[in-house]
Amino acid sequence: MSNKFVVTWDSFQRETRKLAARQLPASQWKGIIAVTRGGLVPAAILARELGIRHVDTLCIASYDHNQQRSDLQVLKQVQGDGEGFLIIDDLVDTGNTARVIREMYPKAKFITVFAKPQGEPLVDDFEVRVTQDTWIEQPWDMGVVFSTPLCDQE
Ligand SMILES: O=P(O)(O)OC[C@H]1O[C@H](OP(=O)(O)OP(=O)(O)O)[C@H](O)[C@@H]1O
Ligand SMILES: Nc1nc2[nH]cnc2c(=O)[nH]1
Ligand SMILES: [Mg+2]
């Protein structure tokens, strides 16, 4: 990936709130399904903003095979076709994860906070578009570290 897009906790909450605003009225939803693990954080924000307490998880693990991330294993699923449910993930990249989810829950509304062009057609709504060659650095994957002053780096 040639570009990096660093996301702070603040900006993640701000963008997710904008996505949440478009999911009103909340009464149309039976509940939220979070796609683990990346979807857990936006699911919490959505649940808070929409006043939804029915929150379930769809647990998916992906494996690296020669840098291809196409092998997905569903560890835990939710019964039904997804009707009346909002399914949330943090991002869609190649669309491999989204494709599996859409097949499993054809009647759900599937949304993400970030979307890359390849995945865009597979989501019903998203907030932030980034280019395909951008790696999104999520706040839970980072930490605040000490930065050596420039004058001490000489
Ligand atoms: O569109 P795709 O190419 O399928 O990529 C998108 C998926 O990749 C990331 O999850 P990841 O598999 O890294 O696992 P995690 O959410 O458990 O960290 C992200 O949270 C999406 O679920
Ligand atoms: N954190 C992170 N995980 C991903 N999984 C697939 N694409 C990405 C990305 O751009 N950032
Ligand atoms: Mg994920």
Coordinates of C-alpha atoms and ligand atoms in Angstrom, one line a residue:
M1 CA 0.0 0.0 0.0
S2 CA 1.6 3.3 -1.0
N3 CA -0.5 5.6 1.2
K4 CA -1.4 5.5 4.9
F5 CA -4.5 7.0 6.4
V6 CA -4.2 7.4 10.1
V7 CA -7.5 7.5 12.0
T8 CA -7.7 8.9 15.5
W9 CA -10.3 7.9 18.1
D10 CA -11.9 11.3 17.7
S11 CA -12.2 11.2 14.0
F12 CA -13.5 7.6 14.1
Q13 CA -16.3 8.7 16.4
R14 CA -17.1 11.8 14.4
E15 CA -17.3 9.8 11.1
T16 CA -19.3 7.0 12.6
R17 CA -21.8 9.5 14.1
K18 CA -22.4 10.9 10.6
L19 CA -23.0 7.4 9.3
A20 CA -25.4 6.8 12.3
A21 CA -27.4 10.0 11.5
R22 CA -28.3 8.4 8.1
Q23 CA -29.7 5.3 9.8
L24 CA -32.6 7.1 11.5
P25 CA -35.3 6.5 12.4
A26 CA -33.9 3.9 14.8
S27 CA -37.3 2.3 15.2
Q28 CA -36.9 0.6 11.8
W29 CA -34.1 -1.6 13.2
K30 CA -34.6 -4.8 15.2
G31 CA -30.9 -4.7 16.1
I32 CA -27.3 -4.3 15.1
I33 CA -24.9 -7.0 14.0
A34 CA -21.2 -6.2 14.5
V35 CA -18.7 -8.0 12.3
T36 CA -15.7 -8.9 14.5
R37 CA -13.4 -7.6 15.3
G38 CA -13.3 -4.3 13.4
G39 CA -17.0 -3.7 13.5
L40 CA -17.2 -3.9 17.3
V41 CA -16.2 -0.2 17.8
P42 CA -18.5 1.4 15.3
A43 CA -21.3 -1.0 16.5
A44 CA -20.9 0.5 20.0
I45 CA -21.1 4.0 18.7
L46 CA -24.1 3.2 16.5
A47 CA -25.9 1.5 19.3
R48 CA -25.4 4.5 21.5
E49 CA -26.5 7.0 18.9
L50 CA -29.6 5.1 17.8
G51 CA -30.5 3.9 21.3
I52 CA -30.3 0.2 20.2
R53 CA -29.6 -2.4 22.9
H54 CA -30.0 -5.5 20.8
V55 CA -26.4 -6.0 19.5
D56 CA -25.1 -9.3 18.2
T57 CA -21.9 -10.4 16.6
L58 CA -20.9 -12.1 13.4
C59 CA -17.5 -13.6 14.0
I60 CA -15.3 -13.9 11.0
A61 CA -11.6 -14.8 10.8
S62 CA -9.5 -14.3 7.7
Y63 CA -6.3 -16.1 6.9
D64 CA -3.2 -15.1 4.9
H65 CA -2.3 -17.5 2.1
N66 CA 0.5 -16.1 0.0
Q67 CA -0.6 -12.5 0.9
Q68 CA -4.1 -13.4 -0.4
R69 CA -6.8 -12.8 2.3
S70 CA -9.5 -14.7 0.5
D71 CA -10.0 -17.5 2.9
L72 CA -12.6 -16.6 5.4
Q73 CA -13.9 -18.7 8.3
V74 CA -17.2 -18.0 10.0
L75 CA -16.7 -18.8 13.7
K76 CA -20.2 -17.6 14.9
Q77 CA -23.2 -16.4 13.0
V78 CA -26.7 -15.0 13.6
Q79 CA -29.8 -16.9 12.6
G80 CA -32.0 -15.6 9.9
D81 CA -31.7 -13.6 6.6
G82 CA -30.8 -10.3 8.3
E83 CA -34.2 -8.6 7.7
G84 CA -34.5 -5.5 9.9
F85 CA -30.9 -5.7 11.0
L86 CA -28.0 -3.2 10.5
I87 CA -24.7 -5.0 9.9
I88 CA -21.7 -2.9 10.6
D89 CA -18.0 -3.3 9.8
D90 CA -15.2 -0.8 10.1
L91 CA -14.2 -0.9 6.5
V92 CA -14.6 -2.7 3.2
D93 CA -11.4 -3.2 1.1
T94 CA -11.4 -5.9 -1.5
G95 CA -15.0 -6.8 -0.7
N96 CA -14.3 -10.4 0.1
T97 CA -15.7 -10.2 3.7
A98 CA -18.7 -8.1 2.5
R99 CA -19.5 -10.6 -0.3
V100 CA -19.8 -13.5 2.2
I101 CA -21.9 -11.3 4.6
R102 CA -24.3 -10.3 1.8
E103 CA -24.8 -13.9 0.8
M104 CA -25.5 -14.9 4.4
Y105 CA -27.8 -11.9 5.1
P106 CA -29.4 -10.7 1.9
K107 CA -32.1 -8.7 3.6
A108 CA -29.8 -6.8 6.1
K109 CA -28.5 -3.3 5.5
F110 CA -24.7 -3.6 5.4
I111 CA -22.7 -0.5 6.2
T112 CA -19.1 0.5 6.9
V113 CA -17.3 3.6 8.1
F114 CA -14.6 3.4 5.4
A115 CA -14.7 2.1 1.9
K116 CA -12.2 1.5 -0.9
P117 CA -13.4 1.5 -4.5
Q118 CA -13.3 -2.3 -5.0
G119 CA -15.6 -2.8 -2.0
E120 CA -17.9 0.2 -2.5
P121 CA -20.5 -1.6 -4.6
L122 CA -21.0 -4.1 -1.9
V123 CA -22.0 -1.8 0.9
D124 CA -25.4 0.0 1.3
D125 CA -23.9 3.0 3.0
F126 CA -20.4 4.2 4.1
E127 CA -18.9 7.5 5.3
V128 CA -15.3 7.9 4.1
R129 CA -13.9 7.0 0.8
V130 CA -10.2 6.2 0.5
T131 CA -8.2 5.0 -2.5
Q132 CA -7.5 1.3 -3.1
D133 CA -3.8 1.8 -2.4
T134 CA -4.4 3.4 1.0
W135 CA -3.9 1.4 4.2
I136 CA -6.2 2.6 6.9
E137 CA -4.5 2.6 10.3
Q138 CA -7.3 2.2 12.9
P139 CA -7.0 3.8 16.4
W140 CA -7.2 0.5 18.2
D141 CA -4.1 -0.7 16.3
M142 CA -2.0 2.3 17.4
G143 CA -0.6 3.8 20.6
V144 CA 0.7 7.2 21.6
V145 CA 4.5 7.1 21.6
F146 CA 7.2 9.5 22.6
S147 CA 8.7 11.5 19.7
T148 CA 12.4 12.5 20.0
P149 CA 12.9 16.2 19.4
L150 CA 14.4 17.1 16.0
C151 CA 17.4 18.7 17.7
D152 CA 18.2 15.4 19.5
Q153 CA 18.0 13.4 16.3
E154 CA 21.1 15.0 14.7
Ligands
LIG1 O1 -12.9 -6.1 2.1 P1 -11.9 -7.1 2.7 O2 -10.6 -7.2 1.8 O3 -12.5 -8.4 3.0 O4 -11.3 -6.4 4.1 C1 -12.2 -5.9 5.0 C2 -12.1 -6.6 6.3 O5 -10.7 -6.6 6.8 C3 -10.7 -6.2 8.1 O6 -10.9 -7.2 9.0 P2 -9.7 -8.3 9.3 O7 -10.0 -9.5 8.5 O8 -8.4 -7.7 9.2 O9 -10.0 -8.8 10.8 P3 -10.4 -8.0 12.1 O10 -11.6 -7.2 11.9 O11 -10.7 -9.2 13.1 O12 -9.2 -7.2 12.6 C4 -11.8 -5.2 8.2 O13 -12.2 -5.1 9.6 C5 -12.9 -5.9 7.4 O14 -13.6 -6.8 8.1
LIG2 N1 -6.5 -1.8 9.5 C1 -6.8 -2.2 8.3 N2 -7.3 -3.4 8.0 C2 -7.6 -3.7 6.8 N3 -8.1 -4.9 6.3 C3 -8.2 -4.8 4.9 N4 -7.8 -3.5 4.6 C4 -7.5 -2.9 5.7 C5 -7.0 -1.5 5.9 O1 -6.8 -0.7 5.0 N5 -6.7 -1.3 7.2
MG3 MG -12.8 -7.2 10.1

